[in-house]
PDB file of C-alpha atoms in Angstrom:
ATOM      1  CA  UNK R   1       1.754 -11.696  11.157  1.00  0.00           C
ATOM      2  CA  UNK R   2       0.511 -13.350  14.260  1.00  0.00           C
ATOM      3  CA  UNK R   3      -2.384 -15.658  13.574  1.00  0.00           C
ATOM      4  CA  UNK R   4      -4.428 -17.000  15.452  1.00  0.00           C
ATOM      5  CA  UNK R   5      -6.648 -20.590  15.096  1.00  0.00           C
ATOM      6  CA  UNK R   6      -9.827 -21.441  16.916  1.00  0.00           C
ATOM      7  CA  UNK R   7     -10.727 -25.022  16.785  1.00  0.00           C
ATOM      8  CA  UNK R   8     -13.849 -24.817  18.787  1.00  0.00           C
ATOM      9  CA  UNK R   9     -17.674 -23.800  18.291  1.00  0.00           C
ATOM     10  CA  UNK R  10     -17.194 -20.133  18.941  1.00  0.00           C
ATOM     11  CA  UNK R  11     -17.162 -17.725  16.591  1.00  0.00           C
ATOM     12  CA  UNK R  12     -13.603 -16.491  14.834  1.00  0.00           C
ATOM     13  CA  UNK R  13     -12.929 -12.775  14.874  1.00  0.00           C
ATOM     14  CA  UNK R  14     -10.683 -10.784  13.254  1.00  0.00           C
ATOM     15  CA  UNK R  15      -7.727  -8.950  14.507  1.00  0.00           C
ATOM     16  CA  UNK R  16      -7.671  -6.386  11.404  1.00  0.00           C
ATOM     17  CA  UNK R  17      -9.533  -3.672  12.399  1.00  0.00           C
ATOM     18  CA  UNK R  18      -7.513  -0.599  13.985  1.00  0.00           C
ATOM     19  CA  UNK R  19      -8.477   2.722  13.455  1.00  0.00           C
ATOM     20  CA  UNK R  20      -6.480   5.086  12.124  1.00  0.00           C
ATOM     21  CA  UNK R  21      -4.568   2.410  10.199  1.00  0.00           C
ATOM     22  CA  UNK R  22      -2.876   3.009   6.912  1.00  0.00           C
ATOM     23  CA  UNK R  23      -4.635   0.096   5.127  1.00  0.00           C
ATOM     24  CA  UNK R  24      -2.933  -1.598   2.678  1.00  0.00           C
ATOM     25  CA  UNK R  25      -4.392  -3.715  -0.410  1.00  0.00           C
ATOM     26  CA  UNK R  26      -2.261  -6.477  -1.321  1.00  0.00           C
ATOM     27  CA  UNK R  27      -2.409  -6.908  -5.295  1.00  0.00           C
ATOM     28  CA  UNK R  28      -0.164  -9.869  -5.333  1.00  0.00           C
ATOM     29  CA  UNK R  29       2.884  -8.179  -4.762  1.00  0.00           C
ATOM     30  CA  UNK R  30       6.160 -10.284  -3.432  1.00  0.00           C
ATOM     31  CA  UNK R  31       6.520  -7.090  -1.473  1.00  0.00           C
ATOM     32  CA  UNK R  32       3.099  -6.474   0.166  1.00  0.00           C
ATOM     33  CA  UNK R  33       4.481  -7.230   3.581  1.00  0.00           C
ATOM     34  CA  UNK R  34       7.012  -5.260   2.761  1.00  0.00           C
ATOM     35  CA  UNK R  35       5.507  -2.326   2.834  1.00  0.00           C
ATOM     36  CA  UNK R  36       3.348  -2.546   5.544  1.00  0.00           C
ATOM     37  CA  UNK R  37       6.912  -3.322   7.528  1.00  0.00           C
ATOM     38  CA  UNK R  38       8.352  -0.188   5.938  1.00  0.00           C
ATOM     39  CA  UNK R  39       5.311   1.598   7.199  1.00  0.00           C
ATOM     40  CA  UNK R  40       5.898   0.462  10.519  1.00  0.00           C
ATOM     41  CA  UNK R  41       9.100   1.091  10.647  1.00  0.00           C
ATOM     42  CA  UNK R  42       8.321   4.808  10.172  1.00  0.00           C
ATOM     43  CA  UNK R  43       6.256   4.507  13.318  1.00  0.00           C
ATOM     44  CA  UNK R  44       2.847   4.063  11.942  1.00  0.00           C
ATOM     45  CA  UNK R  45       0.294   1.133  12.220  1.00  0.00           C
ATOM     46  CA  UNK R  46      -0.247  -0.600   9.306  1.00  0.00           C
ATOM     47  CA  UNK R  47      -2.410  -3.750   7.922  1.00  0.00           C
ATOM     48  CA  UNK R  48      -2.664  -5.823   5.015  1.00  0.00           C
ATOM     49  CA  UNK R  49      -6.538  -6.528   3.048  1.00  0.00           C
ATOM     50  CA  UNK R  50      -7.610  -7.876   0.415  1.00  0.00           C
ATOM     51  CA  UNK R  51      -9.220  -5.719  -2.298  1.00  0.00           C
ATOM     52  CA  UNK R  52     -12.661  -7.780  -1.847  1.00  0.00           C
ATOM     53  CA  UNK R  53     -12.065  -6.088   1.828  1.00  0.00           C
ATOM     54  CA  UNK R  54     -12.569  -2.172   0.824  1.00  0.00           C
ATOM     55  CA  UNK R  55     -15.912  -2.160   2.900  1.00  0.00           C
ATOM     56  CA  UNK R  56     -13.902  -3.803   6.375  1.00  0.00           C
ATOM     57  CA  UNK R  57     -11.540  -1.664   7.231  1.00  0.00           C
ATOM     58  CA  UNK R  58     -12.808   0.484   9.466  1.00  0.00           C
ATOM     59  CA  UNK R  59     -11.470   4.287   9.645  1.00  0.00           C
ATOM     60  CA  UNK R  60      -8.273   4.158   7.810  1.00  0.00           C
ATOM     61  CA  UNK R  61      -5.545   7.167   8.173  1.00  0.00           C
ATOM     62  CA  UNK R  62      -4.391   6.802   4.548  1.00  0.00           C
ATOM     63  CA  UNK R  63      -4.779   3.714   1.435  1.00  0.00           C
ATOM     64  CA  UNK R  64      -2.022   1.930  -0.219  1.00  0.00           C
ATOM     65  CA  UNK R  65      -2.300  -0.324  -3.399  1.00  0.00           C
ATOM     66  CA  UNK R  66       0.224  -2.691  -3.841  1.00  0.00           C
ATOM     67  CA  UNK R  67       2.063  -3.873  -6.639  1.00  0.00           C
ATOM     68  CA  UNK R  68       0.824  -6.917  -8.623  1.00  0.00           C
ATOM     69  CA  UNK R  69       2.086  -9.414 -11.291  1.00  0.00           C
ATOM     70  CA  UNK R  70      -1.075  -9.000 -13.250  1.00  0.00           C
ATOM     71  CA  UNK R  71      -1.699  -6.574 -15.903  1.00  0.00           C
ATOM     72  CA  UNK R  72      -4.821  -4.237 -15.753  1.00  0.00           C
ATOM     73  CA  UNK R  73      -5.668  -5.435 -19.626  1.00  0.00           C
ATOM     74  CA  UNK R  74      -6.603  -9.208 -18.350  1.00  0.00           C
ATOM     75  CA  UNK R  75     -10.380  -9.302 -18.178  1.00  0.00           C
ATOM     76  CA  UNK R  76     -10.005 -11.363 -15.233  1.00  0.00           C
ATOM     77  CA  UNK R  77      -7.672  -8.647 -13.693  1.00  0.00           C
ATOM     78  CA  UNK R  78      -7.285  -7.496  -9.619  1.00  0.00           C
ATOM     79  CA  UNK R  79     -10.019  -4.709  -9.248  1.00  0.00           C
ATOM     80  CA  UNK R  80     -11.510  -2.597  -6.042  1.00  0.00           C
ATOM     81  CA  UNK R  81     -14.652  -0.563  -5.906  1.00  0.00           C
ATOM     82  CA  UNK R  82     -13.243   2.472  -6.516  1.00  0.00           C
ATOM     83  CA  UNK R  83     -16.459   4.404  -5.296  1.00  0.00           C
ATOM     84  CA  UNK R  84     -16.060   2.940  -1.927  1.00  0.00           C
ATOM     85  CA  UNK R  85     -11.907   3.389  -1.800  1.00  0.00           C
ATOM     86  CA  UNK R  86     -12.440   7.237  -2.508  1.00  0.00           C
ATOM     87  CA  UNK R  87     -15.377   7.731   0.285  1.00  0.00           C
ATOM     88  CA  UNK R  88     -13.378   7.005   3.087  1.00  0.00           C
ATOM     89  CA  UNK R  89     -11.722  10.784   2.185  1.00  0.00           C
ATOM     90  CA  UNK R  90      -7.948   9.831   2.580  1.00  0.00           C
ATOM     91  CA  UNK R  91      -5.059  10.127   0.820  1.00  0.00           C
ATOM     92  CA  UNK R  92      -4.224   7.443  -1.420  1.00  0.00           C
ATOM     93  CA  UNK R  93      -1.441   5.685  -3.159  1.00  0.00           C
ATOM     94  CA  UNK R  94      -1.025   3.513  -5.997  1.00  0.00           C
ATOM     95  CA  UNK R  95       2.261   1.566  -6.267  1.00  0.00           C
ATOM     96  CA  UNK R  96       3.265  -0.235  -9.731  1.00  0.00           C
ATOM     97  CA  UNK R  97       0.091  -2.084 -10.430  1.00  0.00           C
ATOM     98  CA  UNK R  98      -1.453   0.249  -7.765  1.00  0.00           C
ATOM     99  CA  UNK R  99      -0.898   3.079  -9.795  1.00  0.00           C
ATOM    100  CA  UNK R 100      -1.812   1.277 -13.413  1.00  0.00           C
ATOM    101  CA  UNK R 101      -5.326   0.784 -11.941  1.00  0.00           C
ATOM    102  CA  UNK R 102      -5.931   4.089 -10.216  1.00  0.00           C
ATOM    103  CA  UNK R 103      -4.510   5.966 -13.899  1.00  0.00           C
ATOM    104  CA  UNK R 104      -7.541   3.694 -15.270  1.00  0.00           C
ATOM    105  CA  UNK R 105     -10.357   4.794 -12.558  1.00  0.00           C
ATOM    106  CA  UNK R 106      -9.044   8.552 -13.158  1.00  0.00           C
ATOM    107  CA  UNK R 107      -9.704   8.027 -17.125  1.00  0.00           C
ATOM    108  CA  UNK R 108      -6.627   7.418 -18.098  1.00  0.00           C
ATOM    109  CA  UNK R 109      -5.206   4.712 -20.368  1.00  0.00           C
ATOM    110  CA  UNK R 110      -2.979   1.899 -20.045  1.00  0.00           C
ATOM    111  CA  UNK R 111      -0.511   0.538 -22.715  1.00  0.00           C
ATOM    112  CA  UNK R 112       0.280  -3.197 -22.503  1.00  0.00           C
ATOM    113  CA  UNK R 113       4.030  -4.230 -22.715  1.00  0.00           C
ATOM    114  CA  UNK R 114       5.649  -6.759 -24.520  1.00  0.00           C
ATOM    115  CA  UNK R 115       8.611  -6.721 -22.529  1.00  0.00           C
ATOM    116  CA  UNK R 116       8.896  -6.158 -18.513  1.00  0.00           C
ATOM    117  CA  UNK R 117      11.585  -3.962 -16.742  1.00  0.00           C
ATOM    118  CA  UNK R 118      12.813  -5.529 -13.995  1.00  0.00           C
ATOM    119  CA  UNK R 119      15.928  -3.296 -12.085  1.00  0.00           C
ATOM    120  CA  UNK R 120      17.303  -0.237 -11.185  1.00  0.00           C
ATOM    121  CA  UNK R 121      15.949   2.547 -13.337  1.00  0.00           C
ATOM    122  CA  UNK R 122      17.156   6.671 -12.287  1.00  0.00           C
ATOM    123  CA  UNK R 123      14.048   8.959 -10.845  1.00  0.00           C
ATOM    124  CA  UNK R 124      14.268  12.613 -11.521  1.00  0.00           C
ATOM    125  CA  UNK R 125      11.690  14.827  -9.897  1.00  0.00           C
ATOM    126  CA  UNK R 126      10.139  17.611 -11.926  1.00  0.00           C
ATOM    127  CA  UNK R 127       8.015  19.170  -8.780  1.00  0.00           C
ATOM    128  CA  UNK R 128       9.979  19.267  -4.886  1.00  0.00           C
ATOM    129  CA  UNK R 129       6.804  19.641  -2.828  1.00  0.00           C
ATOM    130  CA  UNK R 130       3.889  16.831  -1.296  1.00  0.00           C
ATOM    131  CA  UNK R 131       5.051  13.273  -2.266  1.00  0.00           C
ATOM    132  CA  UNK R 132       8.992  14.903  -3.932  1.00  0.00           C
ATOM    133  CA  UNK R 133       9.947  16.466  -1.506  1.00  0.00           C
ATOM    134  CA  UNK R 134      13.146  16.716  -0.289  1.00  0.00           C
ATOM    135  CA  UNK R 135      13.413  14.173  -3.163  1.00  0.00           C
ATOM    136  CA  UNK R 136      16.045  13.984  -5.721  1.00  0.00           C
ATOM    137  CA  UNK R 137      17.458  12.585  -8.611  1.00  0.00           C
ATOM    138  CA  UNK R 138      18.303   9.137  -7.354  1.00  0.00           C
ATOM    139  CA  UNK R 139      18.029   5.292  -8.786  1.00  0.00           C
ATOM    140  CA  UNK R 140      14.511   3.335  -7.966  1.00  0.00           C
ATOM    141  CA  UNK R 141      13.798  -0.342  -8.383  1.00  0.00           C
ATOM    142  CA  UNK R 142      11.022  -1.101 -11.424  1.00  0.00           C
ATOM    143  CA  UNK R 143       8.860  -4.297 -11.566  1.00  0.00           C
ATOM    144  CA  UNK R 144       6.500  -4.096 -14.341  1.00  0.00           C
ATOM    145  CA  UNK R 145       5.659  -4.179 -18.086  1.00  0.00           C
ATOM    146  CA  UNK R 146       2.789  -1.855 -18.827  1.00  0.00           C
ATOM    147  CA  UNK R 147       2.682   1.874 -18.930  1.00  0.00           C
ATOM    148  CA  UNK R 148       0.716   4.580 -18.047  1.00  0.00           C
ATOM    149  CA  UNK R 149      -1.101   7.328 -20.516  1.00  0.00           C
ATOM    150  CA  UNK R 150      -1.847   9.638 -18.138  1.00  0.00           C
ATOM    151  CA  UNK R 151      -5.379  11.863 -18.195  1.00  0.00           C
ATOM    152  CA  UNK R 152      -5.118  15.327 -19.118  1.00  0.00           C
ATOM    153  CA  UNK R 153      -5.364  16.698 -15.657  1.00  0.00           C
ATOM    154  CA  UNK R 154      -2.901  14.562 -13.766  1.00  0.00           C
ATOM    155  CA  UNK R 155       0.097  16.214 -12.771  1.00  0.00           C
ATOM    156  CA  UNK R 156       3.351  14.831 -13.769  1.00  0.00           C
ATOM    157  CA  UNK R 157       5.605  14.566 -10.315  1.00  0.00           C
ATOM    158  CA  UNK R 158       8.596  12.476 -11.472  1.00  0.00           C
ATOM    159  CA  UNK R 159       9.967  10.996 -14.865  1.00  0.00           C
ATOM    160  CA  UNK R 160      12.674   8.152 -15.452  1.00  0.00           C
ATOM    161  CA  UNK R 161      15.668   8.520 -17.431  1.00  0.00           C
ATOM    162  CA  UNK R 162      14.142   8.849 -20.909  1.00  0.00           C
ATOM    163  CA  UNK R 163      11.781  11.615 -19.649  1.00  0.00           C
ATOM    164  CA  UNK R 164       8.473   9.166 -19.489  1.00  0.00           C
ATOM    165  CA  UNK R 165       6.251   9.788 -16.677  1.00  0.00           C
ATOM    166  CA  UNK R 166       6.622   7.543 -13.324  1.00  0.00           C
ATOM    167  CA  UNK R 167       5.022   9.053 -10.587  1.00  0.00           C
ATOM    168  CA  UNK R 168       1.163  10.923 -11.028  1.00  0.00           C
ATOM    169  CA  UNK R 169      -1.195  13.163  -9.075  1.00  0.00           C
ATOM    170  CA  UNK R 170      -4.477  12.985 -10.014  1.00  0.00           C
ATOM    171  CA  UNK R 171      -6.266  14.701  -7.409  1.00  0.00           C
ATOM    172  CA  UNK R 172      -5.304  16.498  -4.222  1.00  0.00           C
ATOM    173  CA  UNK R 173      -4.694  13.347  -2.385  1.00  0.00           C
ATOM    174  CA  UNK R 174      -4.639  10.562  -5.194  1.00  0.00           C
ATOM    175  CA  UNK R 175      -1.425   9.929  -6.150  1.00  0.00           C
ATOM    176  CA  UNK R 176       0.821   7.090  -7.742  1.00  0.00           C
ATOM    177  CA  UNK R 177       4.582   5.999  -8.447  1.00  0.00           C
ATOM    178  CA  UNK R 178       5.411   3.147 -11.148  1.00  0.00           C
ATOM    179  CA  UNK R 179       8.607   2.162  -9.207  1.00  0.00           C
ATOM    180  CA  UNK R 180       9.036   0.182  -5.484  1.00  0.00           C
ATOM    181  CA  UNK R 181       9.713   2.657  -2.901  1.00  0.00           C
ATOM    182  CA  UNK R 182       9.641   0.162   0.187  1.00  0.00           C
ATOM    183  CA  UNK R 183      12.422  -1.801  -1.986  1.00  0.00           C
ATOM    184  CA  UNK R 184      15.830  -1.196  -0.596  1.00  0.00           C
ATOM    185  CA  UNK R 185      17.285  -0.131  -4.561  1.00  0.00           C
ATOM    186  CA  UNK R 186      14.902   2.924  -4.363  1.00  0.00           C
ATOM    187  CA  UNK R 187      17.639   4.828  -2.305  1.00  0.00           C
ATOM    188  CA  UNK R 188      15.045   7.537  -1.296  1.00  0.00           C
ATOM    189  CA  UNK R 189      12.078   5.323  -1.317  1.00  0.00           C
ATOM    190  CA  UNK R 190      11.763   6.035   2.364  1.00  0.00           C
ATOM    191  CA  UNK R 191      12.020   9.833   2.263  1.00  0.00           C
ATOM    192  CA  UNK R 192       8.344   9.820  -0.519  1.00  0.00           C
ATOM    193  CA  UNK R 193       6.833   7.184   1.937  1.00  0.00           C
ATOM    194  CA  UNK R 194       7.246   9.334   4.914  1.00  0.00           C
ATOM    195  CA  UNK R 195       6.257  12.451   2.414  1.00  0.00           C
ATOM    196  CA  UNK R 196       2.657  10.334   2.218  1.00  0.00           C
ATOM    197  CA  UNK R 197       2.369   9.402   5.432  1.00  0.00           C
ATOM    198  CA  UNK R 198       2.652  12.971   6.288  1.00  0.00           C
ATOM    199  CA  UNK R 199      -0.521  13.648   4.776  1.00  0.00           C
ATOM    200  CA  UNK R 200      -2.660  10.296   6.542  1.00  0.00           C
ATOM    201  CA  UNK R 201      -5.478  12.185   8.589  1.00  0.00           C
ATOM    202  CA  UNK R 202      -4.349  11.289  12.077  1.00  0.00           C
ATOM    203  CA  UNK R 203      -2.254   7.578  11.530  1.00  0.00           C
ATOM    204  CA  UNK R 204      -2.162   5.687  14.441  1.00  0.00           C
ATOM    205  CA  UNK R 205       1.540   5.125  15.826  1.00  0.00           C
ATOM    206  CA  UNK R 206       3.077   1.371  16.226  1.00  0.00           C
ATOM    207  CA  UNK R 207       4.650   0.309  19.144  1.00  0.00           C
ATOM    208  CA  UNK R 208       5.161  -3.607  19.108  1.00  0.00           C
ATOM    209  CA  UNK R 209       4.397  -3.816  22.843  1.00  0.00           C
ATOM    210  CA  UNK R 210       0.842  -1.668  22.554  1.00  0.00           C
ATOM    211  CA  UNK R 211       0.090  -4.267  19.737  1.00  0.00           C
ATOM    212  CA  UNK R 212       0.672  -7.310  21.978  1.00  0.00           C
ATOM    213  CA  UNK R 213      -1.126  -5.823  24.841  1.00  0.00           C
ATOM    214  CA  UNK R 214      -3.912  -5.364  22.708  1.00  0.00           C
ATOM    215  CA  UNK R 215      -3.908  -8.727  20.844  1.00  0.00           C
ATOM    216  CA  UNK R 216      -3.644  -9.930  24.618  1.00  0.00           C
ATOM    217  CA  UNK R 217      -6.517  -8.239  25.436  1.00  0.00           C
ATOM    218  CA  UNK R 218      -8.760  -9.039  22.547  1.00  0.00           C
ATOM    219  CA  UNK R 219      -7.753 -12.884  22.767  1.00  0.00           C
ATOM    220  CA  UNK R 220      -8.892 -13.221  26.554  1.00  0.00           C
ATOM    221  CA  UNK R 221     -12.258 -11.559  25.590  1.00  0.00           C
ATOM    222  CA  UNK R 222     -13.024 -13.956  22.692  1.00  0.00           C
ATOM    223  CA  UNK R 223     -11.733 -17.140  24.660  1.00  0.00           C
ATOM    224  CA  UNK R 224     -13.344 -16.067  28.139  1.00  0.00           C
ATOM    225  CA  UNK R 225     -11.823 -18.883  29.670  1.00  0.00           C
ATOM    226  CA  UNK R 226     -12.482 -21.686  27.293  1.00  0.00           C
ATOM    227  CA  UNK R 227     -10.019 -24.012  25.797  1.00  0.00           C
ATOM    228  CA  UNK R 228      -8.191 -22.632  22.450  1.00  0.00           C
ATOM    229  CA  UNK R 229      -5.572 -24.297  20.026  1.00  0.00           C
ATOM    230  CA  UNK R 230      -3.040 -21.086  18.912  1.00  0.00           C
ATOM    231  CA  UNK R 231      -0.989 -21.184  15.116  1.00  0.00           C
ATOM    232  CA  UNK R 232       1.624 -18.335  15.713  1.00  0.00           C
ATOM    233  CA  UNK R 233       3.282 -18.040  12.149  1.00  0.00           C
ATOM    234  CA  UNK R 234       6.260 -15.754  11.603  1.00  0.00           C
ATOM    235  CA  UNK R 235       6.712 -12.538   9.975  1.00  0.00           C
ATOM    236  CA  UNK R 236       7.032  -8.706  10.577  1.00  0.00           C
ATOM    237  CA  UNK R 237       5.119  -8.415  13.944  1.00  0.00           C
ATOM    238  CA  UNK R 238       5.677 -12.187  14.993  1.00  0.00           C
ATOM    239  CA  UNK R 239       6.930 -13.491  18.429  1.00  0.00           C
TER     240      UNK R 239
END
């Protein structure tokens, strides 16, 4: 991400705020960036927040909740106000850990694991319509430990290969997958990723050269002229 530093007396603003973003909540995933690169990639603009950020976002097109390493049973665990997440009226997805703690907020259960499956596991649709479809049976990349017990009214979407449940629909635009589509071992990962952002409520596009011009723009306005000390730090949308 491109950061910027302002050593001076002025106040700091942030560059996080673009409607019509699919927001992003970073859980502590290794692949948080990941998918907001992913997202990107598919020609949408796309941020990372923290969870303590629900209320900052602005007018998002669509939510995402990343992955975490933490399970949902620590007391201490990752949370969001769910209350808030669901009043800004967009779809929403829960990925691994993502999906654990929207299964809880929908009154399901979780299960803790003793032991964690980490790999390639096979996917095998049981609906072919909203986030399946076009989608089928293909190999996807687990990361976790705990399972879902899913309410009574959540729709199953996809199972693994021993016929447990790994992707939910709780609602009309709630949904969540207990595997890593923005991985590169989910071989269709990208197709149910485009299949959500199909339903964000007007995403903005990304076009790297729009997003300099803006940062550009914003920067001069801030510094009006004064003297400014800039950190550029690399990642997805770096120089």
């Amino acid at each position: 991400m491109l950061a910027l530093a302002f050593l001076v007396s002025y106040p700091t603003v942030s560059f996080s705020h673009y409607d019509r973003a699919i927001a992003v909540f970073d859980f502590g995933s290794q692949y948080s960036q990941l998918i907001v690169r992913r997202i990107r990639e598919l020609g949408y603009q796309a941020l990372l927040h923290q969870p303590n950020q629900i209320g900052q976002i602005g007018n998002p097109s669509a939510i995402i909740l990343s992955g975490g390493p933490r399970s949902t049973a620590e007391p201490d665990a990752p949370d969001i106000d769910f209350q808030r997440l669901m009043a800004y009226g967009v779809p929403v997805l829960g990925i691994c850990y993502g999906m654990q703690l929207l299964n809880l907020k929908c009154g399901g259960r979780i299960h803790p694991g003793t032991t964690r499956e980490y790999g390639p596991a096979l996917l095998r649709p049981v609906v072919s319509d909203g986030l399946m479809a076009g989608v089928t049976d293909s190999q996807v990349w687990m990361s976790h430990s705990d399972t879902c017990e899913r309410p009574a009214s959540a729709r199953v979407l996809a199972e693994n290969q021993d016929g447990v449940p790994v992707a939910l629909q709780w609602d009309d635009r709630t949904f969540g997958i207990q595997f890593h589509p923005e991985v590169s071992h989910s071989e269709q990962g990208g197709r149910m990723l485009a299949n959500f952002l199909a339903m964000a409520k007007d995403p903005a596009p990304f076009e790297i050269g729009a997003f300099k011009d803006r940062l550009v723009a914003e920067t001069r306005e801030i510094v009006a002229g004064r003297p400014v000390v800039c950190g550029v730090s690399g990642g997805v949308d770096s120089t």
